[in-house]
Tab-separated table of C-alpha atoms in Angstrom:
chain	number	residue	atom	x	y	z
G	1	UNK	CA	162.248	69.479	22.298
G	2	UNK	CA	158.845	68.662	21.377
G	3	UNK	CA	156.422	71.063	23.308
G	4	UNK	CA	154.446	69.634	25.738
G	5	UNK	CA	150.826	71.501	24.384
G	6	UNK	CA	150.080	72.065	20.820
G	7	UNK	CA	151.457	75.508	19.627
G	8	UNK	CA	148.511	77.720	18.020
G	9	UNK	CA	149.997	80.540	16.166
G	10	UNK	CA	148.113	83.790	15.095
G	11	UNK	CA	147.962	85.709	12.430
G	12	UNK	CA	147.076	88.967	14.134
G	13	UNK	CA	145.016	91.856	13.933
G	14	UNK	CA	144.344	94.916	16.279
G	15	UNK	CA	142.797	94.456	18.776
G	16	UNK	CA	144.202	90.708	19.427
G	17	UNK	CA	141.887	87.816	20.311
G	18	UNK	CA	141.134	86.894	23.461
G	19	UNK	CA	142.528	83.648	24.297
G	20	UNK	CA	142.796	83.273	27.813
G	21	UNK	CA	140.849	80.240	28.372
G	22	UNK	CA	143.448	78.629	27.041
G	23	UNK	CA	146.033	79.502	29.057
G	24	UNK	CA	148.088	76.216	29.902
G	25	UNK	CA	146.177	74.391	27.740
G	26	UNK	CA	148.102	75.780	24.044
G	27	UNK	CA	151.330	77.837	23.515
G	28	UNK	CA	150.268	81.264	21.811
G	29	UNK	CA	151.993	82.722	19.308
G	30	UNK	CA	151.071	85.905	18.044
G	31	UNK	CA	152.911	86.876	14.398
G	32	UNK	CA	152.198	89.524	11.792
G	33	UNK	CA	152.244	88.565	8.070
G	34	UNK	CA	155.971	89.237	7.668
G	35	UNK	CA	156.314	86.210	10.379
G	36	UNK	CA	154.059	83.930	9.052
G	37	UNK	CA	156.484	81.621	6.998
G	38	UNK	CA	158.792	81.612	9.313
G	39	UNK	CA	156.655	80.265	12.305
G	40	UNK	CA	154.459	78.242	10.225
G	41	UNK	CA	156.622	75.083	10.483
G	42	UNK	CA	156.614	74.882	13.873
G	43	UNK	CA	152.291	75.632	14.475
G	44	UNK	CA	149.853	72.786	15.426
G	45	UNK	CA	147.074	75.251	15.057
G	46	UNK	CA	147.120	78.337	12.793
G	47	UNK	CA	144.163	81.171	13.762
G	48	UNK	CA	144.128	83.365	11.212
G	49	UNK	CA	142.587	86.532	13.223
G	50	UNK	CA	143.232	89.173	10.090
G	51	UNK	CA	140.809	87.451	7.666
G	52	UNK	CA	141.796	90.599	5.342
G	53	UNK	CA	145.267	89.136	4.983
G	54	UNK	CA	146.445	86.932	1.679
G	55	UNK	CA	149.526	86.260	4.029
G	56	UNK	CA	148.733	82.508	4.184
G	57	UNK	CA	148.327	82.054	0.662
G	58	UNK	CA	151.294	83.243	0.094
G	59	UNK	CA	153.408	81.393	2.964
G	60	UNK	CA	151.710	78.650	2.493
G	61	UNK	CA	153.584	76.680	-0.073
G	62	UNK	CA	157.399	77.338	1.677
G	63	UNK	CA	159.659	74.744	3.100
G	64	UNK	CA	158.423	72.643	6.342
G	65	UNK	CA	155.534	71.039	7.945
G	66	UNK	CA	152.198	72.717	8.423
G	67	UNK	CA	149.434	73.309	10.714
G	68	UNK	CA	147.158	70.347	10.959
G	69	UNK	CA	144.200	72.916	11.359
G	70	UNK	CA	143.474	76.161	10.353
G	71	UNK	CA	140.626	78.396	11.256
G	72	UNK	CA	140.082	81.595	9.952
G	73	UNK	CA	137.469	84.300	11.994
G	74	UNK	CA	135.777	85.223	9.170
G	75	UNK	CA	133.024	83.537	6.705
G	76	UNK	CA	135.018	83.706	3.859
G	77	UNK	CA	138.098	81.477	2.971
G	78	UNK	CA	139.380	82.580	-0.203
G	79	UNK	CA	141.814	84.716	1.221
G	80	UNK	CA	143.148	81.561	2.476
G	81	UNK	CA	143.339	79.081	-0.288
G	82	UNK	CA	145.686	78.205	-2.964
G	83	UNK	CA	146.561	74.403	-4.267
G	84	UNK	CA	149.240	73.995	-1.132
G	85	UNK	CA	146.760	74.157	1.297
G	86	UNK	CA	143.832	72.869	-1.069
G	87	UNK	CA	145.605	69.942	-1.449
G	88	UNK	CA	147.093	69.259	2.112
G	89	UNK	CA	145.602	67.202	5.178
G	90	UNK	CA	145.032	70.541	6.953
G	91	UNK	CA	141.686	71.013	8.072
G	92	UNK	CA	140.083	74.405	8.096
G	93	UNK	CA	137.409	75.858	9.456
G	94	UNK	CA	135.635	78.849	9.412
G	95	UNK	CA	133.244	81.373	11.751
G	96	UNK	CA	129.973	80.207	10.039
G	97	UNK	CA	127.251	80.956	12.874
G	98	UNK	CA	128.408	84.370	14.231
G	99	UNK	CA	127.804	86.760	11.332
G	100	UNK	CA	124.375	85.185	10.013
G	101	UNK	CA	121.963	87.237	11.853
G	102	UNK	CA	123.453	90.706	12.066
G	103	UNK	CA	124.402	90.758	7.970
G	104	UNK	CA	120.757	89.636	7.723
G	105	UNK	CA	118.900	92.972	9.746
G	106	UNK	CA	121.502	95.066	7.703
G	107	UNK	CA	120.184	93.765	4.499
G	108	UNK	CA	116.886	94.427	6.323
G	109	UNK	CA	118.187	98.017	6.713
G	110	UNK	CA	119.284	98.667	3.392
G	111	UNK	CA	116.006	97.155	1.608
G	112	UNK	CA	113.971	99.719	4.222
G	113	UNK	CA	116.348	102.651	4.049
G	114	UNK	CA	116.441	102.512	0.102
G	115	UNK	CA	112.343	101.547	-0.071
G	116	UNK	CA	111.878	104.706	1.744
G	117	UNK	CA	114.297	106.887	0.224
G	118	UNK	CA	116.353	107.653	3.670
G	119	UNK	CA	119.517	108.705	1.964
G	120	UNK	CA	117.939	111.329	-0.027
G	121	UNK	CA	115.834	112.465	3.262
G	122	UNK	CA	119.180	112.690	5.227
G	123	UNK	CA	120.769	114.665	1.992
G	124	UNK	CA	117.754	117.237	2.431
G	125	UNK	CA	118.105	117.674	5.884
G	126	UNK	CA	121.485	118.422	5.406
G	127	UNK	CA	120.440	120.955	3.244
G	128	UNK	CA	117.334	122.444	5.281
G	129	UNK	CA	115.242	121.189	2.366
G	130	UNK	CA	111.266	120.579	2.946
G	131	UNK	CA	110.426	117.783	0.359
G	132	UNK	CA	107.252	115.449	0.854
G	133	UNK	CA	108.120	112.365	-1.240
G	134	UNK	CA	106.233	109.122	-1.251
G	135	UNK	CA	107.983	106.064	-0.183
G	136	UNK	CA	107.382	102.252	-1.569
G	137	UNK	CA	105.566	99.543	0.177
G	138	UNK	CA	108.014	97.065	1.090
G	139	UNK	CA	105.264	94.224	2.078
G	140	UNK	CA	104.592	92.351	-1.303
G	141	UNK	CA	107.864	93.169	-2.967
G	142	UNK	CA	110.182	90.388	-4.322
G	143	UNK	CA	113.863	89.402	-3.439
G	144	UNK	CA	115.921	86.781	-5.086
G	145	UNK	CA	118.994	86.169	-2.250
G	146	UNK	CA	121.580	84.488	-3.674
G	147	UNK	CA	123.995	82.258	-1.598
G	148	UNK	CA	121.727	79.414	0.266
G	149	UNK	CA	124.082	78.972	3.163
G	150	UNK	CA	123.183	80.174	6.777
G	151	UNK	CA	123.566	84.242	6.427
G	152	UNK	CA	121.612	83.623	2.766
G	153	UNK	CA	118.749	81.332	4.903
G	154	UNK	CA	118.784	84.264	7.443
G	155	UNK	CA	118.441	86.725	4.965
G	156	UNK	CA	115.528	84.797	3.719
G	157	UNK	CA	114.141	84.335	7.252
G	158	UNK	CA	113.848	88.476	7.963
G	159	UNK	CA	112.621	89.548	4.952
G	160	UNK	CA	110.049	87.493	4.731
G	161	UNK	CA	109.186	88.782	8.478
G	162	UNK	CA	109.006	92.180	5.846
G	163	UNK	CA	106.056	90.391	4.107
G	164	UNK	CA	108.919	89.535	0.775
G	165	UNK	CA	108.296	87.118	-0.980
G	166	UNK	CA	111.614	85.358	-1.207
G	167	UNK	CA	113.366	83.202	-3.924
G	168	UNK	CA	116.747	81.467	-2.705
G	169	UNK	CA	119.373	80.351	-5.058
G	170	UNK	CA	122.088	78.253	-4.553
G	171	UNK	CA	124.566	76.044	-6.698
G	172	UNK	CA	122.482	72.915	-6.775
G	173	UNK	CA	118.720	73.193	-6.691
G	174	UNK	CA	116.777	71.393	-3.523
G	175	UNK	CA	113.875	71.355	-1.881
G	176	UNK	CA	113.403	75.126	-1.318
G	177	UNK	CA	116.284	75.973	-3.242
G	178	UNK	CA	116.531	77.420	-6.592
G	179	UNK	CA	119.404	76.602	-8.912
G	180	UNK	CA	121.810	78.610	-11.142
G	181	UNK	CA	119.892	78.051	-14.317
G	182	UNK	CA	116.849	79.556	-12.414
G	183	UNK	CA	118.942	82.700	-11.700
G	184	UNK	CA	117.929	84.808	-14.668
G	185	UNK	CA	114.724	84.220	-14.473
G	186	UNK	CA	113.989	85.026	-10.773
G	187	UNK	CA	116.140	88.462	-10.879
G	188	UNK	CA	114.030	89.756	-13.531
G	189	UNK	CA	111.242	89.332	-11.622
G	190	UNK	CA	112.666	90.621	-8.324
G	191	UNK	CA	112.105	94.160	-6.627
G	192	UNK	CA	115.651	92.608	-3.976
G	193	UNK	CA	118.704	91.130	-5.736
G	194	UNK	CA	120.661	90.277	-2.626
G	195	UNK	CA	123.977	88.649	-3.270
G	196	UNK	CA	125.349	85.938	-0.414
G	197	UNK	CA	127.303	83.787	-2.132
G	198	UNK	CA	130.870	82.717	-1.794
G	199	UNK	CA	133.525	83.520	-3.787
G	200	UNK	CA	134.535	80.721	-5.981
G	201	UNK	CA	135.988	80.021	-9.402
G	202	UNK	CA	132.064	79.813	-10.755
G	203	UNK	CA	130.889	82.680	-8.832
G	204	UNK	CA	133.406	85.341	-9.588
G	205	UNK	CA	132.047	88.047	-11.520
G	206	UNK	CA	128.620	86.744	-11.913
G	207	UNK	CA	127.007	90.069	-11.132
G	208	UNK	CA	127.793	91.357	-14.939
G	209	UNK	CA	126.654	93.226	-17.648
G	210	UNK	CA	123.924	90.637	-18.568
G	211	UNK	CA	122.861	89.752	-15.252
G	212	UNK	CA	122.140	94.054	-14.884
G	213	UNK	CA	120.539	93.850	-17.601
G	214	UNK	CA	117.882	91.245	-17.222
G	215	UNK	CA	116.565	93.239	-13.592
G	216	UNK	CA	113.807	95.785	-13.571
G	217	UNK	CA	114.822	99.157	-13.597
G	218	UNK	CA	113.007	99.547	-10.284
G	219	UNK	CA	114.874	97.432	-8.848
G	220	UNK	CA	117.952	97.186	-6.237
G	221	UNK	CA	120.642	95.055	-6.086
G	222	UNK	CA	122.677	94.629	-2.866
G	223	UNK	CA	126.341	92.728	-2.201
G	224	UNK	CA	126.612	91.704	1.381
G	225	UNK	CA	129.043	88.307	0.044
G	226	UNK	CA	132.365	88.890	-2.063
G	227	UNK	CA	133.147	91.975	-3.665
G	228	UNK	CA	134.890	90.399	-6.654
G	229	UNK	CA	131.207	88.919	-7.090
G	230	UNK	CA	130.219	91.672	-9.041
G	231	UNK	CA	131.934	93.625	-12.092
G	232	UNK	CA	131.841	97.001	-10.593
G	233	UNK	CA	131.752	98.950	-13.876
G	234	UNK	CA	129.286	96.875	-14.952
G	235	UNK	CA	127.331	98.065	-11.947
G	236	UNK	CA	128.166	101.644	-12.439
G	237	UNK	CA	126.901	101.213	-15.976
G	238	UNK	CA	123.728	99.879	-14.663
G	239	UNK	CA	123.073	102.937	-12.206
G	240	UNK	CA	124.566	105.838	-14.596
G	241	UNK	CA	122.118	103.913	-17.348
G	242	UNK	CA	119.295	103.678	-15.136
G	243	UNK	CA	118.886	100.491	-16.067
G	244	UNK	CA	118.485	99.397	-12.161
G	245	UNK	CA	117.240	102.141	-9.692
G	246	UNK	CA	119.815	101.371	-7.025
G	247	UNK	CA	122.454	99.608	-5.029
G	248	UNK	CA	124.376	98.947	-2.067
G	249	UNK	CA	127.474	97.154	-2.001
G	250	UNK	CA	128.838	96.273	1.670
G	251	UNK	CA	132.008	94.481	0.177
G	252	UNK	CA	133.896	96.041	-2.593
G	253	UNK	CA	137.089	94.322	-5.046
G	254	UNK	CA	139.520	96.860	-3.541
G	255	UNK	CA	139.028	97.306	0.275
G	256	UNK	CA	139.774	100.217	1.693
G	257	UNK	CA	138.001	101.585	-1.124
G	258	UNK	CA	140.480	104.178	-2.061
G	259	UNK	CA	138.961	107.673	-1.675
G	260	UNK	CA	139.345	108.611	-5.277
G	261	UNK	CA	137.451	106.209	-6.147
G	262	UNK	CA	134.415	106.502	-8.376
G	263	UNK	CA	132.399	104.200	-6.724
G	264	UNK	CA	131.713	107.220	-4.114
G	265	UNK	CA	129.545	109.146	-6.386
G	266	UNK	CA	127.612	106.767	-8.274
G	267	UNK	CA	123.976	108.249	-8.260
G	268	UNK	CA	121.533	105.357	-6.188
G	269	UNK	CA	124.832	103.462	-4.823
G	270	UNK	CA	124.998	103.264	-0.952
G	271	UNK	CA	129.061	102.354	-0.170
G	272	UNK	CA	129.369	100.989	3.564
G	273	UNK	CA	133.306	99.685	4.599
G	274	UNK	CA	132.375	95.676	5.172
G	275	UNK	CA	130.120	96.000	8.550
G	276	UNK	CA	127.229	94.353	7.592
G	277	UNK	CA	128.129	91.516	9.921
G	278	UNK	CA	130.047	93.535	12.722
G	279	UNK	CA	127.849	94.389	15.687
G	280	UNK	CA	129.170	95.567	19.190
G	281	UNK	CA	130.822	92.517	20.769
G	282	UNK	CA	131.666	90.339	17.598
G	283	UNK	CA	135.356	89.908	17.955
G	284	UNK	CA	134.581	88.268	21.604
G	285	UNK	CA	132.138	86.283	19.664
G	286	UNK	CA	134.665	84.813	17.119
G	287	UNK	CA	137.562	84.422	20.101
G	288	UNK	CA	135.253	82.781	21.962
G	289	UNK	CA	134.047	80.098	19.078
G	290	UNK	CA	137.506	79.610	18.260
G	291	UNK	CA	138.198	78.726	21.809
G	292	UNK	CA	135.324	76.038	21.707
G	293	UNK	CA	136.620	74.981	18.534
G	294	UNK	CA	140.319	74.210	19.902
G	295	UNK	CA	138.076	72.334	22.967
G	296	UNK	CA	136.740	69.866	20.645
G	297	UNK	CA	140.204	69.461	18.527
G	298	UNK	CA	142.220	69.002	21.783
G	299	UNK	CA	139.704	66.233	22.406
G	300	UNK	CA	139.945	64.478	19.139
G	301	UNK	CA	136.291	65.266	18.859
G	302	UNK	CA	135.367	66.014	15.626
G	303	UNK	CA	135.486	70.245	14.513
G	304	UNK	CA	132.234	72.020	12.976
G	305	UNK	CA	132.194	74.340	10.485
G	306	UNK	CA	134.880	72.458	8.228
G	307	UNK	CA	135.051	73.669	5.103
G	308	UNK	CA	135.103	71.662	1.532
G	309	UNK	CA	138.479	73.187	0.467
G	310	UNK	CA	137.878	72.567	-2.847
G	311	UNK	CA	134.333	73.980	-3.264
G	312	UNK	CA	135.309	77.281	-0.671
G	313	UNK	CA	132.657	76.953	1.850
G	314	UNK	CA	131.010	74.455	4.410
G	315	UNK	CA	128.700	72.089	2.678
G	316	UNK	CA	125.724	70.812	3.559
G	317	UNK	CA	123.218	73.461	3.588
């Protein structure tokens, strides 16, 4: 028997989502990734809630029908895709909007804390060290953010509050956009190499050995998009080289970062475990969008934040 609301099934994480406002309005089902192909069939709605999970790409392409919508909490969707899904009627959407700001005023943080040498500061108070050291002047620096969706735009927005003058590159040039073939160019004149983008077949590994090389060796680059955006021994060539002064990377190829990692002692690299965008109350942020999300679907209205499956991110910006 066909039930009489539409069944949203989610992928969990710990803690759960808070779904309560939909109580008699949707039949939840909560699953863990072993579940997922089994329950898929039967799911109007799939939520993935553990955005670290590949679960769906792998269940996607089993036996059944599928979700006509999936939303994952997260700005990212690559975890999500393969050709299955890529190819399917299924909309999905993602949780553009809640992690803008906050990943913004941590780049903020990092461009500040490295500009006036705060890790090395905290290192000598550690060890009861006196050391006058002269900071830099952030005001009248350069950054070059790349990504121009809404947490690149943001990113764009603060530092500039810095006094930065701000380049913004994205994958087709526009008014107030830079393009890819502008890239180069702008990094090698940039103090802030921020990187925003999303991951996608053209962005993968752009952060190499030739994109180190063309930045100053004053410079800093920080990662606050994909971690498979960057070659990671090409980065840890740049710092052991000196060829770039230092980095930060916020989202890392292999998360957890394993602790025997080298990554941990690379002199000028600040390691943080993916909480650029996390701020006290997020998760009730990202139930609560879902929940207006499912509002609008239930409605027949049409969703926001629907992402161009084959591109891997919302257009239009």
């Amino acid at each position: 028997m066909t039930s009489p609301v539409p069944t949203v099934l989610v992928l969990d994480a710990d803690p759960p989502p808070r779904l309560g406002r939909l109580t008699g309005r949707a039949r939840i089902v909560h699953t863990d990734a072993a579940g997922l192909a089994a329950r898929l069939p039967a799911a109007d709605v799939l939520l993935v809630w553990d955005f670290t999970s590949h679960a769906v790409r792998e269940a996607w392409p089993g036996e059944g029908p599928r979700p006509r919508w999936v939303h994952t909490a997260s700005a990212g969707v690559d975890h999500l895709m393969c050709p299955e899904l890529v190819a399917s009627d299924t909309v999905v959407t993602n949780a553009r909007g809640v992690f803008d700001q906050p990943v913004a005023e941590y780049v903020a943080a990092l461009v500040l804390a490295v500009a006036k040498d705060l890790p090395r500061t905290l290192d000598l108070q550690r060890e009861r060290t006196w050391r006058h050291r002269e900071g830099r002047r952030v005001a009248g620096t350069r950054a070059c953010v790349v990504g121009s969706g809404p947490v690149g735009r943001a990113i764009v927005r603060i530092l500039k509050a810095l006094g930065v003058t701000t380049a913004l590159v994205g994958r087709v040039p526009r008014t107030g956009v830079h393009g890819p073939d502008d890239l180069d160019r702008l990094m090698s004149r940039a103090d802030w190499v921020i990187a925003a983008a999303p991951l996608t077949e053209q962005t993968h590994g752009m952060f190499d050995t030739h994109r180190f090389g063309v930045m100053q060796p004053s410079a800093c680059f920080i990662n606050v998009g994909r971690g498979p955006l960057v070659d990671e021994d090409a980065l840890v060539q740049a710092l052991t080289s000196r060829w770039i002064a230092a980095a930060a990377l916020d989202v890392l190829a292999t998360e957890p970062l394993p602790a025997d990692s080298p990554l941990w002692e690379v002199p000028g690299l600040v390691v943080s475990p993916h909480m650029s965008g996390d701020t006290v109350g997020w998760r009730d942020e990202l139930g609560a969008q879902f929940v207006e999300l499912y509002e609008r679907w239930a409605a027949g209205r049409s969703l926001l934040n629907v992402v161009d499956k084959k591109r891997g991110y919302v257009p239009g910006h």
